[in-house]
Coordinates of C-alpha atoms in Angstrom, one line a residue:
Chain A
M1 CA -19.8 48.3 -36.4
S2 CA -21.2 45.3 -38.1
A3 CA -22.3 43.8 -35.0
V4 CA -25.4 46.1 -35.3
F5 CA -26.6 44.3 -38.5
N6 CA -25.6 40.7 -37.1
S7 CA -28.5 40.2 -35.0
T8 CA -31.3 37.7 -35.3
D9 CA -32.3 38.2 -38.9
A10 CA -28.8 37.8 -40.1
G11 CA -28.1 35.0 -37.7
N12 CA -31.1 32.8 -38.7
G13 CA -30.0 32.8 -42.2
L14 CA -32.8 34.9 -43.8
L15 CA -30.4 37.9 -44.3
R16 CA -27.0 38.5 -44.7
V17 CA -24.7 41.4 -44.2
R18 CA -22.0 42.1 -46.2
R19 CA -19.6 45.1 -46.9
S20 CA -18.5 44.4 -50.4
T21 CA -20.5 43.9 -53.6
H22 CA -17.6 41.5 -54.7
S23 CA -14.9 39.6 -53.0
P24 CA -12.7 42.0 -51.1
A25 CA -9.8 40.0 -52.6
Y26 CA -10.4 41.7 -56.1
T27 CA -10.1 45.2 -54.5
L28 CA -6.9 44.5 -52.7
V29 CA -5.3 42.9 -55.8
G30 CA -6.4 45.7 -58.0
S31 CA -5.2 48.5 -55.5
L32 CA -2.0 46.8 -55.2
L33 CA -1.6 46.7 -58.9
I34 CA -2.4 50.3 -59.3
V35 CA 0.0 51.1 -56.5
V36 CA 2.8 49.2 -58.1
L37 CA 2.2 50.6 -61.6
L38 CA 1.8 54.4 -60.2
S39 CA 5.0 53.7 -58.2
V40 CA 7.2 52.9 -61.0
A41 CA 5.5 55.3 -63.7
P42 CA 8.1 58.0 -63.6
W43 CA 10.7 55.6 -64.9
V44 CA 8.7 54.3 -67.6
V45 CA 6.4 57.1 -69.0
P46 CA 7.5 60.3 -70.3
A47 CA 8.5 63.0 -68.0
E48 CA 5.8 65.4 -69.3
W49 CA 3.2 62.8 -68.1
S50 CA 4.7 62.3 -64.8
T51 CA 4.4 66.2 -64.2
V52 CA 0.6 65.8 -65.2
L53 CA 0.3 62.6 -62.9
Q54 CA 1.8 64.8 -60.3
N55 CA -0.6 67.5 -60.4
F56 CA -3.4 65.0 -60.7
F57 CA -2.3 63.5 -57.2
I58 CA -2.3 67.1 -55.8
L59 CA -5.7 67.5 -56.9
V60 CA -6.8 64.1 -55.9
T61 CA -5.4 64.9 -52.3
M62 CA -7.3 68.2 -52.0
A63 CA -10.7 66.8 -53.7
T64 CA -10.7 63.7 -51.3
M65 CA -10.4 66.0 -48.2
W66 CA -13.0 68.5 -49.7
N67 CA -15.4 65.4 -50.3
L68 CA -14.9 64.3 -46.7
L69 CA -15.9 67.8 -45.6
A70 CA -18.7 68.5 -47.9
G71 CA -19.9 65.1 -48.9
Y72 CA -19.8 63.3 -45.7
A73 CA -19.9 66.0 -43.0
G74 CA -22.2 68.3 -45.1
M75 CA -19.9 71.2 -44.6
V76 CA -19.5 73.3 -48.0
S77 CA -16.2 75.4 -47.8
I78 CA -15.0 77.7 -50.5
G79 CA -12.1 78.6 -48.5
Q80 CA -10.1 75.3 -48.6
Q81 CA -7.3 77.3 -50.5
A82 CA -6.6 78.8 -47.1
F83 CA -5.0 75.5 -46.1
V84 CA -3.4 75.0 -49.5
G85 CA -1.7 78.2 -49.1
L86 CA -1.0 77.8 -45.5
G87 CA 0.5 74.2 -46.0
A88 CA 2.7 75.8 -48.8
Y89 CA 3.9 78.7 -46.8
A90 CA 4.5 76.5 -43.6
T91 CA 6.9 74.5 -45.8
L92 CA 8.7 77.6 -47.0
F93 CA 9.1 78.7 -43.5
F94 CA 10.4 75.7 -42.1
A95 CA 12.6 75.4 -45.1
L96 CA 13.9 78.7 -44.5
K97 CA 14.5 77.6 -40.9
G98 CA 16.8 74.9 -42.4
V99 CA 14.7 72.0 -42.2
N100 CA 14.7 69.7 -45.3
P101 CA 11.8 70.7 -47.5
F102 CA 10.7 66.9 -47.7
Y103 CA 10.4 66.6 -43.9
T104 CA 8.1 69.5 -43.8
I105 CA 5.1 68.0 -45.0
P106 CA 3.9 66.7 -41.6
L107 CA 4.9 70.1 -40.0
A108 CA 2.8 71.9 -42.7
S109 CA -0.2 69.5 -41.8
L110 CA 0.4 70.2 -38.1
T111 CA 0.3 74.0 -38.6
C112 CA -2.7 73.8 -40.6
V113 CA -4.4 71.8 -37.8
V114 CA -3.1 74.4 -35.2
I115 CA -4.5 77.2 -37.2
A116 CA -8.0 75.5 -38.0
Y117 CA -8.7 74.5 -34.6
P118 CA -9.5 78.3 -33.3
V119 CA -11.1 79.1 -36.4
T120 CA -13.6 76.4 -36.2
Y121 CA -15.0 78.0 -33.1
L122 CA -15.9 81.0 -35.5
L123 CA -17.0 79.3 -38.4
F124 CA -19.1 76.8 -36.5
R125 CA -21.5 79.8 -35.6
L126 CA -22.8 79.7 -39.3
R127 CA -24.3 77.2 -41.6
G128 CA -24.9 76.3 -45.2
G129 CA -23.9 79.0 -47.5
Y130 CA -23.1 81.6 -44.7
F131 CA -20.7 78.9 -43.4
A132 CA -19.2 78.8 -47.0
V133 CA -18.6 82.3 -47.7
A134 CA -17.2 82.6 -44.0
T135 CA -14.4 80.1 -44.8
W136 CA -13.7 82.3 -48.0
V137 CA -13.3 85.3 -45.5
V138 CA -11.0 83.3 -43.5
A139 CA -8.8 82.3 -46.7
S140 CA -8.8 85.9 -47.7
T141 CA -7.6 87.1 -44.3
A142 CA -4.8 84.3 -44.3
G143 CA -3.6 85.3 -48.0
I144 CA -3.4 89.0 -46.8
I145 CA -1.5 88.3 -43.7
I146 CA 1.1 86.0 -45.6
V147 CA 1.4 88.6 -48.5
N148 CA 2.3 91.3 -45.8
E149 CA 5.0 88.8 -44.4
G150 CA 8.2 90.1 -46.1
Y151 CA 10.1 87.1 -44.7
L152 CA 8.0 84.8 -46.7
G153 CA 8.6 86.7 -50.0
G154 CA 5.6 89.1 -49.6
G155 CA 3.9 90.0 -52.9
T156 CA 6.8 89.1 -55.3
G157 CA 7.1 85.4 -54.1
K158 CA 10.0 83.3 -52.9
L159 CA 12.1 80.3 -54.0
L160 CA 11.9 77.4 -51.7
P161 CA 15.4 76.8 -50.3
G162 CA 17.3 73.9 -49.3
M163 CA 16.2 71.3 -51.9
P164 CA 18.5 68.3 -51.7
N165 CA 21.4 68.6 -53.8
M166 CA 21.1 65.6 -56.3
N167 CA 20.6 65.4 -60.2
P168 CA 17.5 67.1 -61.4
T169 CA 16.0 63.7 -62.7
S170 CA 16.3 61.8 -59.6
L171 CA 14.9 65.1 -57.6
Q172 CA 11.8 64.9 -60.1
H173 CA 11.3 61.2 -59.4
L174 CA 11.7 61.9 -55.5
I175 CA 8.9 64.8 -55.7
Y176 CA 6.6 62.5 -57.8
L177 CA 6.9 59.6 -55.2
V178 CA 6.1 62.1 -52.4
T179 CA 3.1 63.7 -54.2
W180 CA 2.1 60.0 -55.1
G181 CA 2.5 59.0 -51.4
V182 CA 0.6 61.9 -49.9
A183 CA -2.3 61.1 -52.3
L184 CA -2.5 57.3 -51.5
I185 CA -2.1 58.0 -47.5
V186 CA -4.9 60.6 -47.8
V187 CA -7.4 58.3 -49.7
V188 CA -6.6 55.2 -47.8
A189 CA -6.8 57.0 -44.2
T190 CA -10.1 58.6 -45.6
Y191 CA -11.2 55.0 -46.5
F192 CA -10.4 53.6 -43.1
L193 CA -11.8 56.7 -41.4
L194 CA -15.2 56.2 -42.8
R195 CA -15.3 52.7 -41.9
S196 CA -14.5 53.6 -38.3
R197 CA -16.9 54.8 -35.7
L198 CA -16.7 58.4 -36.9
G199 CA -17.7 57.2 -40.2
L200 CA -20.9 55.8 -38.5
V201 CA -21.4 59.0 -36.6
L202 CA -21.2 60.9 -39.9
A203 CA -23.5 58.5 -41.4
S204 CA -26.0 59.1 -38.7
I205 CA -25.7 62.9 -39.0
R206 CA -26.3 62.7 -42.5
D207 CA -29.4 60.6 -42.3
N208 CA -30.9 62.5 -39.4
E209 CA -29.2 65.2 -37.2
V210 CA -31.6 65.5 -34.6
S211 CA -32.0 61.9 -33.9
A212 CA -28.2 61.3 -34.1
R213 CA -27.9 64.0 -31.2
S214 CA -30.7 62.4 -29.2
A215 CA -28.9 59.0 -29.6
G216 CA -25.8 60.6 -28.2
A217 CA -23.5 61.3 -31.1
K218 CA -21.3 64.1 -30.7
V219 CA -22.3 66.1 -33.8
T220 CA -20.3 69.3 -33.4
S221 CA -17.1 67.5 -32.1
A222 CA -17.4 64.9 -35.1
R223 CA -17.7 68.0 -37.5
R224 CA -14.8 69.7 -35.7
L225 CA -12.6 66.5 -36.3
V226 CA -13.5 66.4 -39.7
F227 CA -12.6 69.9 -40.3
L228 CA -9.2 69.5 -38.7
I229 CA -8.5 66.2 -40.7
A230 CA -9.3 68.1 -44.0
A231 CA -7.2 71.1 -42.9
A232 CA -4.3 68.5 -42.3
G233 CA -4.7 66.7 -45.7
T234 CA -5.3 69.9 -47.5
G235 CA -2.2 71.3 -45.8
A236 CA -0.3 68.5 -46.9
A237 CA -1.3 68.9 -50.5
G238 CA -0.2 72.4 -50.2
A239 CA 3.1 71.4 -48.9
V240 CA 3.6 69.0 -52.0
L241 CA 2.5 71.7 -54.2
A242 CA 5.1 73.9 -52.7
L243 CA 7.7 71.0 -53.4
S244 CA 6.6 70.7 -57.0
Q245 CA 6.3 74.2 -58.0
T246 CA 9.5 75.5 -55.8
Y247 CA 8.4 79.2 -56.5
L248 CA 5.9 80.3 -54.0
Q249 CA 3.7 83.2 -54.8
T250 CA 0.4 83.9 -52.5
G251 CA -1.6 84.8 -55.7
N252 CA -1.1 80.9 -56.6
E253 CA -1.3 79.2 -53.4
F254 CA -4.2 81.1 -52.0
N255 CA -6.2 81.2 -55.2
L256 CA -9.8 80.5 -55.1
Q257 CA -9.4 78.4 -58.1
W258 CA -8.2 75.5 -55.8
A259 CA -11.5 75.6 -54.2
A260 CA -13.4 75.5 -57.5
E261 CA -11.3 72.8 -58.7
M262 CA -12.0 70.7 -55.4
L263 CA -15.5 71.3 -55.7
F264 CA -16.2 70.7 -59.5
V265 CA -14.3 67.4 -59.5
S266 CA -16.3 66.1 -56.3
M267 CA -19.5 67.0 -57.8
I268 CA -18.8 65.7 -61.4
G269 CA -17.5 62.4 -59.8
G270 CA -20.0 62.1 -57.1
L271 CA -20.0 63.6 -53.6
G272 CA -20.2 61.2 -50.7
T273 CA -18.2 58.4 -52.4
I274 CA -14.3 57.9 -52.3
E275 CA -14.2 56.7 -55.9
G276 CA -16.2 59.8 -57.2
P277 CA -13.6 62.6 -56.6
I278 CA -10.9 60.4 -58.2
L279 CA -13.0 59.8 -61.2
G280 CA -13.8 63.7 -61.3
C281 CA -9.9 64.3 -61.1
I282 CA -9.3 61.9 -64.1
I283 CA -12.1 63.9 -66.2
F284 CA -10.6 67.1 -65.2
F285 CA -7.2 66.4 -66.3
A286 CA -8.3 64.6 -69.5
L287 CA -10.1 67.7 -70.5
Q288 CA -7.4 70.1 -69.3
Q289 CA -5.0 68.4 -71.3
S290 CA -7.1 68.0 -74.4
L291 CA -8.1 71.8 -74.2
A292 CA -4.6 73.1 -73.1
Q293 CA -4.3 75.4 -76.1
Q294 CA -7.8 77.1 -75.5
G295 CA -6.8 79.1 -72.4
A296 CA -9.7 79.1 -69.7
W297 CA -12.2 77.2 -71.9
Y298 CA -11.6 73.8 -70.0
L299 CA -12.8 75.6 -66.9
I300 CA -15.9 77.1 -68.6
I301 CA -16.8 73.5 -70.0
F302 CA -15.7 71.8 -66.8
G303 CA -18.0 74.4 -64.8
T304 CA -21.0 73.8 -67.2
V305 CA -20.8 70.2 -66.9
A306 CA -20.6 70.4 -63.1
V307 CA -23.8 72.6 -63.0
A308 CA -25.5 70.2 -65.3
V309 CA -24.5 67.3 -63.2
A310 CA -25.6 69.0 -59.9
I311 CA -29.0 69.7 -61.3
W312 CA -29.8 66.5 -63.2
Q313 CA -27.4 63.8 -61.8
P314 CA -26.7 65.1 -58.1
R315 CA -25.2 61.7 -57.1
G316 CA -22.4 62.4 -59.7
L317 CA -21.1 60.0 -62.2
W318 CA -19.7 57.4 -60.0
G319 CA -23.0 57.6 -57.8
A320 CA -25.2 57.2 -60.9
F321 CA -23.1 54.1 -62.0
R322 CA -23.0 52.5 -58.6
D323 CA -26.8 52.9 -58.2
R324 CA -27.3 51.3 -61.5
F325 CA -25.0 48.3 -61.4
H326 CA -24.5 47.9 -57.5
V327 CA -20.8 47.9 -57.5
E328 CA -18.5 49.6 -55.1
L329 CA -14.6 49.6 -55.4
L330 CA -14.1 51.0 -51.7
P331 CA -17.1 50.1 -49.8
V332 CA -17.8 52.0 -46.5
G333 CA -21.3 50.8 -45.8
H334 CA -23.2 47.8 -45.7
W335 CA -25.4 45.6 -47.6
V336 CA -28.0 43.7 -46.1
G337 CA -30.4 41.4 -47.9
D338 CA -31.3 37.9 -49.1
R339 CA -29.5 36.6 -52.0
K340 CA -32.6 37.8 -54.2
S341 CA -33.1 41.3 -53.3
E342 CA -30.2 43.2 -51.5
M343 CA -30.9 46.5 -50.2
K344 CA -28.1 48.9 -49.2
V345 CA -28.1 50.1 -45.6
H346 CA -25.9 53.2 -45.7
R347 CA -27.1 54.8 -48.8
S348 CA -25.2 57.6 -50.4
R349 CA -25.5 60.9 -48.8
F350 CA -27.9 62.4 -51.5
A351 CA -30.4 59.4 -51.3
R352 CA -31.8 61.0 -48.5
L353 CA -30.8 64.8 -48.8
I354 CA -32.2 65.0 -52.3
P355 CA -35.5 63.6 -52.8
A356 CA -36.4 62.1 -56.3
R357 CA -37.6 64.6 -58.6
K358 CA -41.1 65.7 -57.9
K359 CA -43.3 64.0 -60.4
Chain B
M1 CA -9.8 116.1 -38.8
I2 CA -7.9 113.2 -40.5
W3 CA -10.1 110.8 -38.7
F4 CA -13.2 112.6 -39.5
N5 CA -12.2 112.3 -43.1
V6 CA -11.7 108.4 -42.7
I7 CA -15.2 108.4 -41.5
I8 CA -16.7 110.5 -44.3
Q9 CA -14.9 108.2 -46.9
G10 CA -16.1 105.0 -45.1
I11 CA -19.7 106.1 -45.0
L12 CA -19.3 107.1 -48.8
V13 CA -17.8 103.6 -50.0
G14 CA -20.3 102.1 -47.3
G15 CA -23.3 103.4 -49.4
F16 CA -21.9 101.3 -52.5
Y17 CA -21.4 98.2 -50.4
A18 CA -25.0 98.5 -49.1
L19 CA -26.3 98.9 -53.0
F20 CA -24.2 95.8 -53.7
A21 CA -25.4 93.7 -50.8
C22 CA -29.1 94.3 -50.8
G23 CA -29.9 91.9 -53.9
L24 CA -27.8 89.2 -51.9
S25 CA -29.8 89.9 -48.7
L26 CA -33.1 89.8 -50.6
M27 CA -32.4 86.4 -52.3
F28 CA -31.4 85.1 -49.1
G29 CA -34.3 86.4 -47.1
V30 CA -37.0 85.3 -49.9
M31 CA -35.5 82.1 -51.4
R32 CA -32.8 81.3 -49.0
V33 CA -30.4 81.1 -51.8
I34 CA -26.9 82.4 -51.3
N35 CA -26.1 83.6 -54.9
L36 CA -22.3 83.1 -55.2
A37 CA -22.4 84.5 -58.6
H38 CA -23.6 87.8 -57.2
G39 CA -20.4 89.5 -57.5
D40 CA -19.7 88.2 -61.0
L41 CA -23.2 89.4 -62.2
A42 CA -22.3 93.0 -61.3
V43 CA -19.1 92.6 -63.1
V44 CA -21.0 91.4 -66.3
A45 CA -23.5 94.4 -65.8
A46 CA -20.4 96.9 -65.9
Y47 CA -19.0 95.0 -69.2
V48 CA -22.3 95.5 -70.8
A49 CA -22.4 99.2 -69.9
V50 CA -18.9 99.5 -71.5
F51 CA -19.1 97.4 -74.5
L52 CA -22.7 96.9 -75.4
T53 CA -24.8 100.1 -74.6
P54 CA -22.4 102.3 -76.8
H55 CA -23.9 100.4 -79.7
A56 CA -27.3 101.3 -78.7
H57 CA -26.2 105.0 -78.6
I58 CA -26.6 105.4 -75.1
P59 CA -23.8 107.3 -73.1
E60 CA -22.3 105.2 -70.4
V61 CA -23.5 107.4 -67.8
W62 CA -27.1 106.5 -68.6
A63 CA -26.4 102.8 -69.2
F64 CA -27.9 101.8 -66.1
V65 CA -31.4 103.1 -67.4
V66 CA -31.3 99.9 -69.8
V67 CA -28.9 97.6 -68.3
A68 CA -30.9 97.4 -64.8
P69 CA -34.2 96.3 -66.3
L70 CA -32.5 94.1 -68.7
F71 CA -30.9 92.3 -65.5
G72 CA -34.2 92.1 -63.8
L73 CA -35.6 90.2 -66.9
V74 CA -32.4 87.8 -66.9
G75 CA -32.9 87.5 -63.2
Y76 CA -36.7 86.3 -63.7
V77 CA -35.5 83.9 -66.4
V78 CA -32.6 82.4 -64.4
Q79 CA -34.6 82.1 -61.2
R80 CA -37.5 80.2 -62.9
T81 CA -35.1 77.9 -64.6
L82 CA -31.7 77.3 -63.3
I83 CA -32.1 78.4 -59.5
Q84 CA -35.5 76.9 -59.0
K85 CA -34.3 73.6 -60.2
S86 CA -31.7 73.7 -57.8
I87 CA -33.8 74.8 -54.7
D88 CA -36.1 71.9 -55.7
R89 CA -33.0 69.6 -54.8
D90 CA -31.7 71.3 -51.6
P91 CA -30.0 74.0 -50.4
F92 CA -26.5 72.4 -51.1
T93 CA -27.2 72.3 -54.8
T94 CA -28.0 76.1 -55.0
L95 CA -24.5 76.6 -53.6
L96 CA -22.7 74.4 -56.0
V97 CA -24.7 75.5 -59.0
T98 CA -24.2 79.5 -58.2
F99 CA -20.4 78.8 -57.6
G100 CA -20.3 77.0 -60.9
L101 CA -22.2 79.9 -62.5
S102 CA -19.4 82.3 -60.9
V103 CA -16.6 80.3 -62.4
I104 CA -18.2 80.1 -65.9
I105 CA -18.9 83.9 -66.0
E106 CA -15.5 84.9 -64.9
N107 CA -13.7 82.7 -67.3
L108 CA -16.1 83.7 -70.1
L109 CA -15.5 87.3 -69.3
L110 CA -11.8 86.5 -69.5
E111 CA -11.9 84.9 -72.6
I112 CA -14.0 87.3 -74.4
Y113 CA -12.6 90.7 -73.0
S114 CA -9.1 89.6 -71.7
S115 CA -7.9 90.4 -68.4
N116 CA -7.5 94.0 -69.2
G117 CA -8.8 96.5 -66.6
Q118 CA -12.0 98.6 -67.9
I119 CA -13.7 101.5 -66.5
V120 CA -17.1 103.0 -67.3
N121 CA -16.5 106.4 -68.9
I122 CA -18.3 109.1 -67.4
G123 CA -16.1 111.9 -68.6
D124 CA -14.6 114.3 -66.1
L125 CA -17.2 113.9 -63.5
I126 CA -15.0 111.1 -62.1
V127 CA -12.6 113.9 -61.0
K128 CA -15.1 116.5 -59.7
S129 CA -15.7 116.7 -55.9
W130 CA -17.1 118.8 -53.3
H131 CA -14.4 120.3 -51.2
P132 CA -15.7 121.7 -47.9
Q133 CA -12.7 121.6 -45.7
A134 CA -8.9 121.6 -46.2
I135 CA -8.3 117.7 -46.6
I136 CA -11.9 116.7 -46.9
Y137 CA -12.9 115.7 -50.6
I138 CA -16.3 114.2 -51.4
S139 CA -16.3 112.8 -54.8
Y140 CA -19.8 113.6 -56.7
V141 CA -19.6 110.1 -58.2
S142 CA -19.6 108.4 -54.6
L143 CA -22.2 110.8 -53.1
A144 CA -24.4 110.0 -56.1
V145 CA -24.0 106.1 -55.3
L146 CA -24.5 106.6 -51.7
A147 CA -27.9 108.6 -52.4
A148 CA -28.9 105.7 -55.0
A149 CA -28.2 103.3 -52.4
V150 CA -30.4 105.0 -49.8
L151 CA -33.0 105.5 -52.6
V152 CA -32.9 102.0 -53.6
L153 CA -33.3 100.6 -50.0
A154 CA -36.1 103.2 -49.2
L155 CA -38.0 102.2 -52.5
L156 CA -37.6 98.5 -51.6
Q157 CA -38.8 99.0 -48.0
I158 CA -41.8 100.7 -49.4
F159 CA -42.6 98.1 -51.8
L160 CA -42.1 95.2 -49.7
S161 CA -44.4 96.9 -47.0
K162 CA -47.0 98.6 -49.0
S163 CA -47.6 97.0 -52.2
G164 CA -49.6 93.8 -53.0
T165 CA -46.5 92.0 -54.7
G166 CA -44.5 93.3 -51.8
R167 CA -46.9 91.6 -49.5
L168 CA -46.9 88.4 -51.5
I169 CA -43.1 88.4 -51.3
R170 CA -43.0 88.6 -47.7
A171 CA -45.7 85.9 -47.2
V172 CA -43.6 83.6 -49.5
A173 CA -40.4 84.5 -47.6
D174 CA -42.3 83.6 -44.4
D175 CA -43.3 80.2 -45.8
H176 CA -43.8 79.5 -49.5
E177 CA -46.0 76.1 -49.1
A178 CA -48.4 78.2 -46.9
A179 CA -48.7 81.0 -49.5
Q180 CA -49.2 78.4 -52.3
L181 CA -51.9 77.0 -50.3
S182 CA -53.6 80.4 -50.4
G183 CA -53.3 80.6 -54.0
T184 CA -50.0 82.2 -54.5
N185 CA -47.7 81.0 -57.3
Y186 CA -44.6 81.1 -55.2
Q187 CA -42.3 80.2 -58.2
H188 CA -43.6 83.6 -59.9
I189 CA -42.9 85.5 -56.8
F190 CA -39.4 83.9 -56.5
G191 CA -38.9 85.1 -60.1
I192 CA -40.0 88.5 -59.1
A193 CA -37.7 88.9 -56.1
A194 CA -34.8 87.5 -58.2
A195 CA -35.6 90.2 -60.9
I196 CA -35.3 92.9 -58.1
A197 CA -32.2 91.4 -57.0
F198 CA -30.5 91.2 -60.3
A199 CA -31.7 94.7 -61.1
T200 CA -29.9 96.0 -58.0
V201 CA -26.9 94.2 -58.7
A202 CA -26.6 95.5 -62.1
L203 CA -26.7 99.0 -60.6
A204 CA -24.2 98.4 -58.2
G205 CA -22.0 97.0 -60.9
I206 CA -22.3 99.9 -63.2
A207 CA -21.6 102.1 -60.0
Y208 CA -18.5 100.0 -59.3
G209 CA -17.4 100.5 -62.9
M210 CA -17.7 104.2 -62.6
M211 CA -15.8 104.4 -59.3
S212 CA -12.9 102.2 -59.9
E213 CA -11.2 100.0 -62.8
F214 CA -12.7 96.4 -63.1
A215 CA -11.6 93.0 -64.6
P216 CA -13.4 89.7 -65.0
T217 CA -12.0 88.7 -61.6
S218 CA -13.3 91.6 -59.8
G219 CA -16.4 89.8 -58.9
G220 CA -15.0 87.7 -56.1
I221 CA -13.7 90.3 -53.8
N222 CA -16.8 92.2 -54.2
L223 CA -19.1 89.1 -53.3
L224 CA -16.7 89.0 -50.2
F225 CA -17.5 92.6 -49.3
A226 CA -21.2 92.3 -50.0
F227 CA -21.4 89.0 -47.8
E228 CA -19.6 90.8 -44.9
T229 CA -21.9 93.7 -45.2
V230 CA -25.1 91.4 -44.8
V231 CA -23.6 89.6 -42.0
I232 CA -22.4 92.6 -40.2
G233 CA -25.7 94.5 -40.6
G234 CA -27.8 91.4 -39.8
I235 CA -29.1 88.9 -42.1
G236 CA -32.8 89.6 -43.7
S237 CA -32.7 93.4 -42.5
L238 CA -32.8 96.0 -45.3
W239 CA -31.5 99.0 -43.1
G240 CA -29.1 96.7 -41.4
T241 CA -27.4 96.3 -44.8
L242 CA -27.1 99.9 -44.9
V243 CA -25.5 100.3 -41.4
G244 CA -23.4 97.0 -42.2
G245 CA -22.1 98.6 -45.4
I246 CA -21.1 101.9 -43.6
A247 CA -19.6 99.9 -40.8
L248 CA -17.5 97.9 -43.1
G249 CA -16.6 101.0 -45.2
I250 CA -15.4 102.8 -42.0
A251 CA -13.3 99.7 -41.0
Q252 CA -11.7 99.4 -44.3
Q253 CA -10.9 103.2 -44.4
F254 CA -9.5 103.0 -41.2
G255 CA -7.0 100.2 -42.1
A256 CA -6.5 101.7 -45.4
H257 CA -5.3 105.0 -43.3
I258 CA -2.8 102.8 -41.2
N259 CA -1.4 100.9 -44.4
P260 CA -2.9 100.7 -47.7
E261 CA -2.4 96.9 -47.6
Y262 CA -4.8 96.6 -44.4
Q263 CA -7.8 97.7 -46.3
V264 CA -9.4 94.5 -46.8
L265 CA -7.8 93.1 -43.6
F266 CA -9.6 95.4 -41.5
G267 CA -12.9 94.7 -43.1
N268 CA -12.3 91.1 -42.6
F269 CA -11.3 91.6 -39.0
L270 CA -14.6 93.6 -38.3
F271 CA -16.6 90.5 -39.8
L272 CA -14.9 88.0 -37.7
I273 CA -15.4 90.2 -34.5
V274 CA -19.1 90.5 -35.4
L275 CA -19.2 86.8 -36.0
A276 CA -17.6 86.1 -32.7
V277 CA -19.5 88.6 -30.5
R278 CA -22.9 89.0 -32.1
P279 CA -23.3 86.4 -34.9
Q280 CA -26.9 87.5 -35.8
G281 CA -25.3 90.8 -36.9
L282 CA -26.2 94.3 -35.7
F283 CA -29.9 94.2 -36.7
G284 CA -30.4 90.6 -37.4
K285 CA -32.7 87.6 -36.4
K286 CA -31.2 84.3 -35.6
T287 CA -31.9 82.6 -38.8
A288 CA -28.6 81.7 -40.4
L289 CA -27.1 80.5 -37.1
A290 CA -26.3 76.9 -36.1

């Protein structure tokens, strides 16, 4: 895709095209360092910390998928808890059939994709807010169907069977590593997805849907693909949620609160950036831990911050930081320019969607 | 006869859904805003009726006389500040902001009034009913709510088609920039539309509190029903809202008759069927479609 920009201007030395704002080697070394540190964390930090980290990874997985859906493909869904729940219950279902719970994660993703595919044909008839609430209707329907399924525990819930027989600490470590692995895979996959051809199509839809269509971009199939990928990723998050909770209840797994958390962390961190939702999750957990004794106040404060950010800083905290300092940790666009004045080509989603405030 | 009763009960609850949904429909029709805090606002109205109006020595039955105008005022202010600011950004922001409001309201109520169920106390009126046939009971409260819904929709219809302000609202709904060019302060008109929407949602919330127990989390499921009502009836049609509410009510009663667990499920099915077969709704125009 860089060939588009490596044309004459760039060739004759006036302009140059770069992906990264700094040497990619720094990103690589930094990422490897984080991967190693987080992989050995459960053996180093106290057990309560690794539980918090585990929940953090689950939320990062969900938020990254929600951000792909809303921030890159423009589909605001408040029904993603459908796939959290379906992923979790798919894990329970296969575990009841005798599959090792740890091997059910890909099966859970696959189940979500299979269910999501026909659903897109209904949902894609609506747009904007109506799309959003329709996703919620779908989630509500899925929740009611599962709660009436006695085999899966009905309203009272059910314990996930077939956990491997090993000592509790090792099992905890294993669950931690799986949660971390799923989050890592989802973030890395999203990164490469956005650098691929699909990412280019999404960027063109974001900039101008009509001209993207007329240039031959298959808008609806791109959106459908993104919806299915988000279903798979969110389903995997549901599956690891089931592993970490071990006791499943529809009220928990299909809770609207998952959608609220995905939305808030993405908004606060910055929609349409990969780093944003992760930053949002860090802030969310910091707030949750420090206000743990005050009941629901962390959600009230977090919601207020999210509303304020949406109105006054719509690119989110990471977006604002990036626009000011021209730093990207995980670049998916390109920068074009001479050495003095560099201009970003693929600007963030909101650069176009949200015009500067009217003077 | 059993099925006749199912239809009667469906129509009664449908009136309530229409009352609930007309504010949602109005805000979408005029401002293109989907207010995701709609259901929670209704719950707030019910809490105000239970906890605050007794302080003003107003019986809970008559709470709506104060609460509805109060909500109208709040609606105007919220529209002119928060919602207008997010409209200025884009439709995406209005969704995020109203969803944020919804979560904030729900958790605030939870912190202040706990998760205990409450009810708007209307004395023994709640159990009185008209009993024309062996198994048919028509509760006076439900009947009153249905009548209120029809009255509110009729008044809204007359207001929008006959009055000067109503004409302005329709003009702004069609094209707010053109209306502004002709000298209309469209933000003020948006505020009035929001005031009407908030007042009706307050009525709906108090009606809900009279008919059943409510808790801070009741808003979500009611927004779902209101939304289903709007889509089934047809986006942007007032009388469509009434028909949509009744259709949803009958579908739910039908499901509940088969198995009490299926009440919501059958409503969802009707919604999904309408979406598949006639996505513009029974009376709608093709505005919200892809």
